[in-house]
Short mmCIF file of C-alpha atoms in Angstrom, two decimals:
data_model
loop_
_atom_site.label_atom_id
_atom_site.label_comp_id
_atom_site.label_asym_id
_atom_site.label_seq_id
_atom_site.Cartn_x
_atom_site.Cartn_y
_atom_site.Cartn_z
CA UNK C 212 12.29 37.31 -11.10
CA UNK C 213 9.85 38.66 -8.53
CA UNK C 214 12.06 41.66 -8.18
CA UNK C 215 12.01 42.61 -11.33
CA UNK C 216 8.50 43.65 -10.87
CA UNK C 217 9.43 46.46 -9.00
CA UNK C 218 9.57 49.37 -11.91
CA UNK C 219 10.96 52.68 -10.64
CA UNK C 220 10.19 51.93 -6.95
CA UNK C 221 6.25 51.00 -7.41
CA UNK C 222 5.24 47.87 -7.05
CA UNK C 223 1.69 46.74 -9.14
CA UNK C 224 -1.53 46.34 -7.37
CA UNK C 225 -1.07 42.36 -8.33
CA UNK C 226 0.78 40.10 -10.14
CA UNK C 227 0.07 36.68 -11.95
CA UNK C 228 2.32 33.41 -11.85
CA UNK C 229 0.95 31.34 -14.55
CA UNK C 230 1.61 27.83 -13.96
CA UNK C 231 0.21 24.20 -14.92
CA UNK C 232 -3.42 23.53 -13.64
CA UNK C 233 -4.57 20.53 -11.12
CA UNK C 234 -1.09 21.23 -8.78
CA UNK C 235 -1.10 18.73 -5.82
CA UNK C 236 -1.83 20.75 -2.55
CA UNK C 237 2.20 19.86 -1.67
CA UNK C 238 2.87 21.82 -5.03
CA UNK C 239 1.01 24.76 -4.15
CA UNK C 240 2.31 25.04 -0.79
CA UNK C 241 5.68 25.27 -2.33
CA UNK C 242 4.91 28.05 -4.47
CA UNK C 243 3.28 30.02 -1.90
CA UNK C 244 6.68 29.79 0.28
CA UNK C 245 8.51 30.64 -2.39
CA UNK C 246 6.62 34.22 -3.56
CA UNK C 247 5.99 35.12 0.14
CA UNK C 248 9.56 34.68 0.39
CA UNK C 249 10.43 37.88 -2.08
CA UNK C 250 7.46 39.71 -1.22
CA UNK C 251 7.69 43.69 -0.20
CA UNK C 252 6.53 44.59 3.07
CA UNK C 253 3.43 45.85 1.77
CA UNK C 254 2.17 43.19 -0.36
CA UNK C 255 -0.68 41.22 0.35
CA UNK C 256 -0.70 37.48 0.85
CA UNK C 257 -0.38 35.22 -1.71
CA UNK C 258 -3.96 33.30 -2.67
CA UNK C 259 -4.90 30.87 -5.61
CA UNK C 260 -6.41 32.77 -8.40
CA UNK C 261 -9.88 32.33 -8.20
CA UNK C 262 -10.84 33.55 -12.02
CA UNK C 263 -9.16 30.03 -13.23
CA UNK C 264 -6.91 27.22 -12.75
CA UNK C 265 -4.05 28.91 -14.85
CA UNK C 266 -1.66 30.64 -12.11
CA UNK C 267 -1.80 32.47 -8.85
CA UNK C 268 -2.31 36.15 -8.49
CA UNK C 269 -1.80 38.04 -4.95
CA UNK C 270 -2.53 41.74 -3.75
CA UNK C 271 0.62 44.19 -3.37
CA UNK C 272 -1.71 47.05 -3.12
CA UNK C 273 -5.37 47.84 -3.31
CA UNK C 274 -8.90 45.71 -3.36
CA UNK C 275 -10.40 45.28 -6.85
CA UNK C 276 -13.44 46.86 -5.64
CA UNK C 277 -15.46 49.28 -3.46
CA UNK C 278 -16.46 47.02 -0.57
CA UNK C 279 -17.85 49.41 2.13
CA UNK C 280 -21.08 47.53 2.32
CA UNK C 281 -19.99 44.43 3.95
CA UNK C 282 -19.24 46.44 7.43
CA UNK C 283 -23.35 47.15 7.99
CA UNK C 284 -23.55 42.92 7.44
CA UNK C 285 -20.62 41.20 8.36
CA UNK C 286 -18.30 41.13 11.36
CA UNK C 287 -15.16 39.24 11.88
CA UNK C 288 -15.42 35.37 11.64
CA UNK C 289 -12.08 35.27 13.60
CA UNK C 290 -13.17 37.20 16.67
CA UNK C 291 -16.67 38.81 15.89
CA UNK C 292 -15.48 41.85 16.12
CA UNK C 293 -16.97 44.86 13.81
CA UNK C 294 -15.34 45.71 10.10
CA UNK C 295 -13.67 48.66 9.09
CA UNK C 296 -12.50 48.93 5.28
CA UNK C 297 -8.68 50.04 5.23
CA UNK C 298 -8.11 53.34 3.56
CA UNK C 299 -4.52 51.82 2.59
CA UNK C 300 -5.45 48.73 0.50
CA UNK C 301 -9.16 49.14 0.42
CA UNK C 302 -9.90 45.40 2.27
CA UNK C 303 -12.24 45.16 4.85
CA UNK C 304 -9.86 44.23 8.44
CA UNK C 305 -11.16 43.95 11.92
CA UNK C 306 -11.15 46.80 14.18
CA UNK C 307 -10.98 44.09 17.51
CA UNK C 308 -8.16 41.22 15.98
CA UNK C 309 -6.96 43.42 12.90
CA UNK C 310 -7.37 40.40 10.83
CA UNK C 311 -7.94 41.40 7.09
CA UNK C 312 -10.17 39.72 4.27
CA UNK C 313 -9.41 39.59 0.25
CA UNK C 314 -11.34 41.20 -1.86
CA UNK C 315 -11.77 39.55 -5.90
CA UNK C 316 -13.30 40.63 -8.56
CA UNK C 317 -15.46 42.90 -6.06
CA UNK C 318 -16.18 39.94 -3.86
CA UNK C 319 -15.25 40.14 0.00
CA UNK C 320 -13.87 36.29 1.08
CA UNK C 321 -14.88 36.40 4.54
CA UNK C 322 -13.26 33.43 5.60
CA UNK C 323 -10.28 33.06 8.12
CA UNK C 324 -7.95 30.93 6.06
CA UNK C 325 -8.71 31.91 2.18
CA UNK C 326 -6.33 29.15 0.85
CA UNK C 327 -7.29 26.34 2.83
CA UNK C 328 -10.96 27.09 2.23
CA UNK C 329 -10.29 27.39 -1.77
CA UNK C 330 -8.10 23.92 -1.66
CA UNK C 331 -10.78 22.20 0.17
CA UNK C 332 -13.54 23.23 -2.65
CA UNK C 333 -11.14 21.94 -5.17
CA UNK C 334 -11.18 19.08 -3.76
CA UNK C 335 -14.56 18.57 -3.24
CA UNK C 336 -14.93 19.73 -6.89
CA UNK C 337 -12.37 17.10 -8.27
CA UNK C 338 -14.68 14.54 -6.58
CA UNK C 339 -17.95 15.44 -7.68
CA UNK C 340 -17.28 17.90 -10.79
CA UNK C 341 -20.86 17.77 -11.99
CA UNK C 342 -22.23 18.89 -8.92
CA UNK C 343 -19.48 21.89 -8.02
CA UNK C 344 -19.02 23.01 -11.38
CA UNK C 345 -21.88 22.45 -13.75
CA UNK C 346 -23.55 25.17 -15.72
CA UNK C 347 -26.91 25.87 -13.55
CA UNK C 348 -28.19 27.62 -16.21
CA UNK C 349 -28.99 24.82 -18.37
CA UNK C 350 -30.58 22.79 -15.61
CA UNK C 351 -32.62 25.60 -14.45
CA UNK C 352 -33.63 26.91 -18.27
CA UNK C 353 -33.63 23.34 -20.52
CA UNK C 354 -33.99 20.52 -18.14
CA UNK C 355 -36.92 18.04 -18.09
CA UNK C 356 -37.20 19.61 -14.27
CA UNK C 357 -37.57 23.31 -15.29
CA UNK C 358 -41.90 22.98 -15.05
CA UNK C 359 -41.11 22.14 -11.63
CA UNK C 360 -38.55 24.63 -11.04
CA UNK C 361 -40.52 27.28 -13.00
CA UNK C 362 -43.47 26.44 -10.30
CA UNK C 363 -41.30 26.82 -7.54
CA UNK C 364 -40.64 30.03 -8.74
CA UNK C 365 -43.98 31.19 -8.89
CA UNK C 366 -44.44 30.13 -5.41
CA UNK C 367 -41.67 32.02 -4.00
CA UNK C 368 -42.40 35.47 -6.03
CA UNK C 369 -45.77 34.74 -4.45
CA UNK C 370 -44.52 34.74 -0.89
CA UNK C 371 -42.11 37.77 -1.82
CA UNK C 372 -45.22 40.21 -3.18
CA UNK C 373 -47.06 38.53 0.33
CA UNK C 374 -44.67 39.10 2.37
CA UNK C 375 -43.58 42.59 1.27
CA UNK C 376 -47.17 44.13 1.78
CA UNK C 377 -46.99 42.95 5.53
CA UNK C 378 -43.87 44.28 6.33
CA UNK C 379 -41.03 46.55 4.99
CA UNK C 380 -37.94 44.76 3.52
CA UNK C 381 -34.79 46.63 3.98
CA UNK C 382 -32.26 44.22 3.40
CA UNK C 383 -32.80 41.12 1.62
CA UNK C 384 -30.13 38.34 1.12
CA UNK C 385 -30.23 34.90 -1.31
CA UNK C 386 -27.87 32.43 1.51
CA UNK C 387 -26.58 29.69 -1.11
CA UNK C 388 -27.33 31.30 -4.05
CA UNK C 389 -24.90 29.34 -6.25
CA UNK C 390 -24.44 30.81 -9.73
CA UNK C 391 -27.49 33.38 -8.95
CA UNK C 392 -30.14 31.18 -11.12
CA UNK C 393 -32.86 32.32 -8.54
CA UNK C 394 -31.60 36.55 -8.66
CA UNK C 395 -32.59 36.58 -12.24
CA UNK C 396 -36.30 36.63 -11.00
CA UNK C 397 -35.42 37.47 -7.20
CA UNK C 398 -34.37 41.11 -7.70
CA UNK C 399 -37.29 41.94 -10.35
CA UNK C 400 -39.66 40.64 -7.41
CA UNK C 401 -38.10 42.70 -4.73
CA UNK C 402 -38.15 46.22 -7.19
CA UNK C 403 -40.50 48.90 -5.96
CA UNK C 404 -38.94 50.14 -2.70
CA UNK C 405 -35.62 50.66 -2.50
CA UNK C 406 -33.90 47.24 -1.14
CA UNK C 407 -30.30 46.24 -0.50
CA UNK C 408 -29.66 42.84 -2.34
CA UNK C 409 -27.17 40.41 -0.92
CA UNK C 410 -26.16 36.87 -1.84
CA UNK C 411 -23.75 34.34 -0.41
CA UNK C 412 -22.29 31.42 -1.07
CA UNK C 413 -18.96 28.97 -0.13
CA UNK C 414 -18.29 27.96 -3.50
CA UNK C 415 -16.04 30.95 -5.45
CA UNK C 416 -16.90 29.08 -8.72
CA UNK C 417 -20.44 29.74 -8.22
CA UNK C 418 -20.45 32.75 -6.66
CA UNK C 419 -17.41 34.46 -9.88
CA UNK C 420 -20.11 33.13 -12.32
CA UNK C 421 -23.47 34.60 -9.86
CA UNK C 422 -21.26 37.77 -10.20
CA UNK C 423 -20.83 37.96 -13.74
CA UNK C 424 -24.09 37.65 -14.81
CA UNK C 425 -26.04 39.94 -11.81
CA UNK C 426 -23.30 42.35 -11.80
CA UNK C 427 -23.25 44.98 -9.42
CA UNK C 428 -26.86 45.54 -8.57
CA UNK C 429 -26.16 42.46 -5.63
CA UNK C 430 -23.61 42.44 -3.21
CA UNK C 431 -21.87 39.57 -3.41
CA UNK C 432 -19.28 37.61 -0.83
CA UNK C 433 -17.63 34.62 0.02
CA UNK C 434 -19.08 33.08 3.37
CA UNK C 435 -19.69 29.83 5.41
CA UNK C 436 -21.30 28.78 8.15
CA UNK C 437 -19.03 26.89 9.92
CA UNK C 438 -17.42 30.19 10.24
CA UNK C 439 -20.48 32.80 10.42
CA UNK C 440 -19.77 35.92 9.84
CA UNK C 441 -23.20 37.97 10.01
CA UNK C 442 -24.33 40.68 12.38
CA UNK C 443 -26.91 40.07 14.35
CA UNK C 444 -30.60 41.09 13.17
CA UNK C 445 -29.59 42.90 10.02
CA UNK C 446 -31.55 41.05 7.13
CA UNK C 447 -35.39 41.19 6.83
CA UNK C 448 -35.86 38.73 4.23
CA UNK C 449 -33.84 35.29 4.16
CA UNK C 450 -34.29 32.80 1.14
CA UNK C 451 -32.22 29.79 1.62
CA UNK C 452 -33.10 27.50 -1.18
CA UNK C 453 -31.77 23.92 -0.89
CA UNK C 454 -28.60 24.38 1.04
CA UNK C 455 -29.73 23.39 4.51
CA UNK C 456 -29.44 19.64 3.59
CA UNK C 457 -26.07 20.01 2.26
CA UNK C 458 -25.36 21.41 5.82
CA UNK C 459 -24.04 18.47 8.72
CA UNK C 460 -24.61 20.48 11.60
CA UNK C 461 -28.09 21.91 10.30
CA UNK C 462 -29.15 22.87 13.84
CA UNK C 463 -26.33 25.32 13.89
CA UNK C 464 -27.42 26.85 10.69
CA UNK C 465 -30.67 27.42 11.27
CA UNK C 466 -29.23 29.31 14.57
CA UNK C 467 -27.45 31.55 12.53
CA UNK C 468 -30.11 32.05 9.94
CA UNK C 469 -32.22 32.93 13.75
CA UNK C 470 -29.66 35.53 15.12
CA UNK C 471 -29.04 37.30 11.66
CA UNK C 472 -32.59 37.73 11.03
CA UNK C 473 -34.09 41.08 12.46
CA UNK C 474 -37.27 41.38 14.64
CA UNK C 475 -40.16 40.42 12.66
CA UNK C 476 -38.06 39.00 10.16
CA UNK C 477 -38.73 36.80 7.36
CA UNK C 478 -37.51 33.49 5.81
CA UNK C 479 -38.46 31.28 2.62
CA UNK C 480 -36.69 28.38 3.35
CA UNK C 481 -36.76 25.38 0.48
CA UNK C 482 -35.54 21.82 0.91
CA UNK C 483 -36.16 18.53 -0.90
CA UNK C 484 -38.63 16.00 1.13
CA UNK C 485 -36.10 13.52 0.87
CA UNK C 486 -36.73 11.93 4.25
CA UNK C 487 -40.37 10.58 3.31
CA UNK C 488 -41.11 6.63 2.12
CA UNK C 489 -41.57 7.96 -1.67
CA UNK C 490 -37.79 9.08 -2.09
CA UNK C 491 -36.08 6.89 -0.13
CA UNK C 492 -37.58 4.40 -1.86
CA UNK C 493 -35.84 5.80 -4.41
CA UNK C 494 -32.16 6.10 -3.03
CA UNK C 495 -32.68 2.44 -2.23
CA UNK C 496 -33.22 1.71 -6.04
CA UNK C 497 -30.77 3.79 -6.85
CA UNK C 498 -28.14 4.27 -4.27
CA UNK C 499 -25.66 5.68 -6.88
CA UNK C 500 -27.32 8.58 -6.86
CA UNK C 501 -26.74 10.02 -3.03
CA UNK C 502 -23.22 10.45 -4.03
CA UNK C 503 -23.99 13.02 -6.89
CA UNK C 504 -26.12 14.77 -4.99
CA UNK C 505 -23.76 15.93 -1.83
CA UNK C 506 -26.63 15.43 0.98
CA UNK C 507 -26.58 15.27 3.99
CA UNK C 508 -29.79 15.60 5.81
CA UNK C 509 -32.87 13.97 4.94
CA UNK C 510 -36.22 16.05 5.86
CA UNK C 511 -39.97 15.23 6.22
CA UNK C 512 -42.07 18.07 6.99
CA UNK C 513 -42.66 17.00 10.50
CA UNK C 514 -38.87 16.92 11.43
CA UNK C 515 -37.97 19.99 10.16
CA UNK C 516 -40.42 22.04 11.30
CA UNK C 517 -39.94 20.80 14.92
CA UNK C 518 -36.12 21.58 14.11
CA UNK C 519 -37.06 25.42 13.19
CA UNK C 520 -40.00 25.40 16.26
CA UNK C 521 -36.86 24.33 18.81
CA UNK C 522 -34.42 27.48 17.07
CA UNK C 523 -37.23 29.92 18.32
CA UNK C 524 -39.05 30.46 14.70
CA UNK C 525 -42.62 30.56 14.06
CA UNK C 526 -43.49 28.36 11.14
CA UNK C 527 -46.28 29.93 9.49
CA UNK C 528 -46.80 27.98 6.35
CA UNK C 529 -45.36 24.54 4.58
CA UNK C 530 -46.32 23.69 1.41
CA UNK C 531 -45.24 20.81 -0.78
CA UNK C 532 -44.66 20.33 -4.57
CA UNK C 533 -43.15 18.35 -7.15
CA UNK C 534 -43.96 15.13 -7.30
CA UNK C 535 -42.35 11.88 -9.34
CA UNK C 536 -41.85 8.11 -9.98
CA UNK C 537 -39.40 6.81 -7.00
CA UNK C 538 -36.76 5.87 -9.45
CA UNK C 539 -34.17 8.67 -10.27
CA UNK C 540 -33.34 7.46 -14.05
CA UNK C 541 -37.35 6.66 -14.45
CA UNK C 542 -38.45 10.27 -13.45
CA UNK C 543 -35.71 11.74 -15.63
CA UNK C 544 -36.87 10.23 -18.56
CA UNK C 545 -40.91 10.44 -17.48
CA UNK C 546 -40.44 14.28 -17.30
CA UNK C 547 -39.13 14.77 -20.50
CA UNK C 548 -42.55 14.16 -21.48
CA UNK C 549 -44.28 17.59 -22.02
CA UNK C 550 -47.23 17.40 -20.00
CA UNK C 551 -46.35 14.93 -17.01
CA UNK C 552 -44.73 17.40 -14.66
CA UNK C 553 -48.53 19.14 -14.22
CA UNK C 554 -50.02 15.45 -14.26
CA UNK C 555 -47.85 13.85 -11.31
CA UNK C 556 -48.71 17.60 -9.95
CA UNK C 557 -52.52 17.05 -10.17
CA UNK C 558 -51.74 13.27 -8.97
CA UNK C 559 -50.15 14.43 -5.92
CA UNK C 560 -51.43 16.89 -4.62
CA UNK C 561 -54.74 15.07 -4.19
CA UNK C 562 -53.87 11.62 -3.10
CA UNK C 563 -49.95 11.72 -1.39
CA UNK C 564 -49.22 14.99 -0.83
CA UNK C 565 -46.60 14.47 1.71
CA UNK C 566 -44.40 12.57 -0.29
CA UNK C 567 -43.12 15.64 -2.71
CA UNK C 568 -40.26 16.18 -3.89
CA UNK C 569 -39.67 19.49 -2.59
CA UNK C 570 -41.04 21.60 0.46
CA UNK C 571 -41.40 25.46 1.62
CA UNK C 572 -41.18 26.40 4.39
CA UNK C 573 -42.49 30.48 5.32
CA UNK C 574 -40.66 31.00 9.02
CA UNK C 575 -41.19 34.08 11.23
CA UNK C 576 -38.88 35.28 13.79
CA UNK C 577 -41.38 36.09 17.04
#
């Protein structure tokens, strides 16, 4: 059936193969095999369609999308050498290796294996489908958390306006920014001066639905760090709020986050304080609750700012905030309460300030 595709010698720029959702990975290989099998010589390879579950779609001729942006921030992941964007199909492709990268829905995939990255996310979203799926939104807008989240905010715009009338920001980029909660009030704090806006993430669920509701005034693509793909001192401003503790080989992140910083450059780095007595007290009453939460690394304010001191930054501030009852279920229901968010706050910050929820760190690169 493939072939009859091909109307009056032109082949579409993509076609659709609707098929049953939740395929086994053996499934899906098969399929693959079978469409590359019929494929003209100028079609692209075949990938899982990453707007849903319902089929697979794959590239015959031309990117969805004016991409030419990525080559002044990305380089090959492959070989590290520097992008081009081909004038044939419009995808960015390495000038060194000649590998190529997809382009969806406007959104470069700058990995080196597309399907095998998008089969291990659904994987990892099958396990834990509240965590790799969930609408943000609600957390971030109707939770009991959203006082503290809401202060947070405040915090970082603070650090933004602070930051921006020391230095100039040229490029900004959100690493991690998951559906885009945080570019809602990110972009309106970086307006002024003209700024290029970036954001990044692993997860193309997050990243489709960042897309949808920021649109085009961020550049959006599909990254990782176990396969980095940044040039070297490009962004002047780095936020990177709580991902590094989702990260095993942290060390090698923040090494990344070093080398793609410019001179002089900026980071506002947030992480939970997870590693102090008050909250592992509370994965000890709780242990259920690790497994929901996909971390990895457990910080106290101490350890990670000797781990960003050895990766050459300056640490120039760290402040703490958000503070609860060391029982996950208990501080659930206990901020629910209008009110007790700004009373543990008070609380806190007076008599155990080190044992926060959450942490900023402000990092410099010397």
């Amino acid at each position: 059936r493939y072939k009859d595709f091909n109307v009056n010698g032109i082949w579409p720029e993509a076609i659709t193969l609707p098929c049953r959702p939740n395929l086994l990975p053996s499934e899906v290989d098969q399929i693959i095999s079978a469409v590359k099998a019929f494929q003209p010589k100028t079609a692209r390879p075949v990938q899982k369609n990453l707007h849903d579950d319902s089929g697979f779609i794959f590239q015959t001729k031309k990117s969805n999308g004016d991409c030419r942006w990525i080559t002044n921030v990305c380089k090959c992941p492959k070989c590290y050498g520097p992008l081009a964007i081909d004038s044939l199909h419009g995808f960015p492709v390495c000038t060194k290796c000649s590998k190529s990268f997809d382009v969806r829905h406007e959104i470069p995939l700058m990995v080196n294996d597309v399907s095998s990255h998008l089969t291990y996310i659904g994987n990892l979203a099958i396990q834990n489908p509240s965590w790799y799926k969930s609408n943000q939104t609600d957390y971030y807008d109707g939770g009991p958390y959203r006082v503290h989240l809401n202060r947070r905010r405040l915090y970082v715009e603070s650090k933004i306006k602070e930051i921006r009338s020391q230095s100039k920001i040229r490029r900004f980029i959100d690493l991690g920014c998951g559906d885009g909660q945080n570019l809602r009030w990110i972009i309106p704090a970086l307006s002024g001066n003209i700024v290029e806006v970036y954001a990044s993430d692993y997860n193309i669920e997050r990243i489709l639905k960042a897309k949808n509701m920021i649109g085009s005034s961020v550049n959006i693509f599909l990254s990782t760090f176990d396969e980095p793909c940044f040039l070297d001192n490009t962004f002047d401003l780095i936020f990177m709020n709580h991902v590094l503790e989702h990260i095993k080989e942290d060390t090698k992140a923040l090494s990344t986050v070093y080398r793609m910083l410019s001179p002089n450059g900026y980071v506002i780095l947030g992480v939970p304080n997870e590693g102090s007595f008050w909250w592992q007290l509370a994965y000890k009453l709780e242990p259920e609750t690790l497994a929901k939460t996909d971390h990895v690394q457990f910080y106290t304010g101490s350890s990670l700012k000797k781990k960003c001191e050895d990766t050459g930054f300056e640490v120039l501030e760290i402040k703490y905030m958000g503070y609860g009852l060391p029982h996950w279920s208990a501080d659930y229901l206990f901020k629910s309460v209008e009110g007790a968010d700004d009373i543990m706050e008070q609380i806190g910050n007076k008599f155990f300030e080190d044992q926060a929820s959450s942490m900023y760190f402000i990092l410099r690169k010397s």
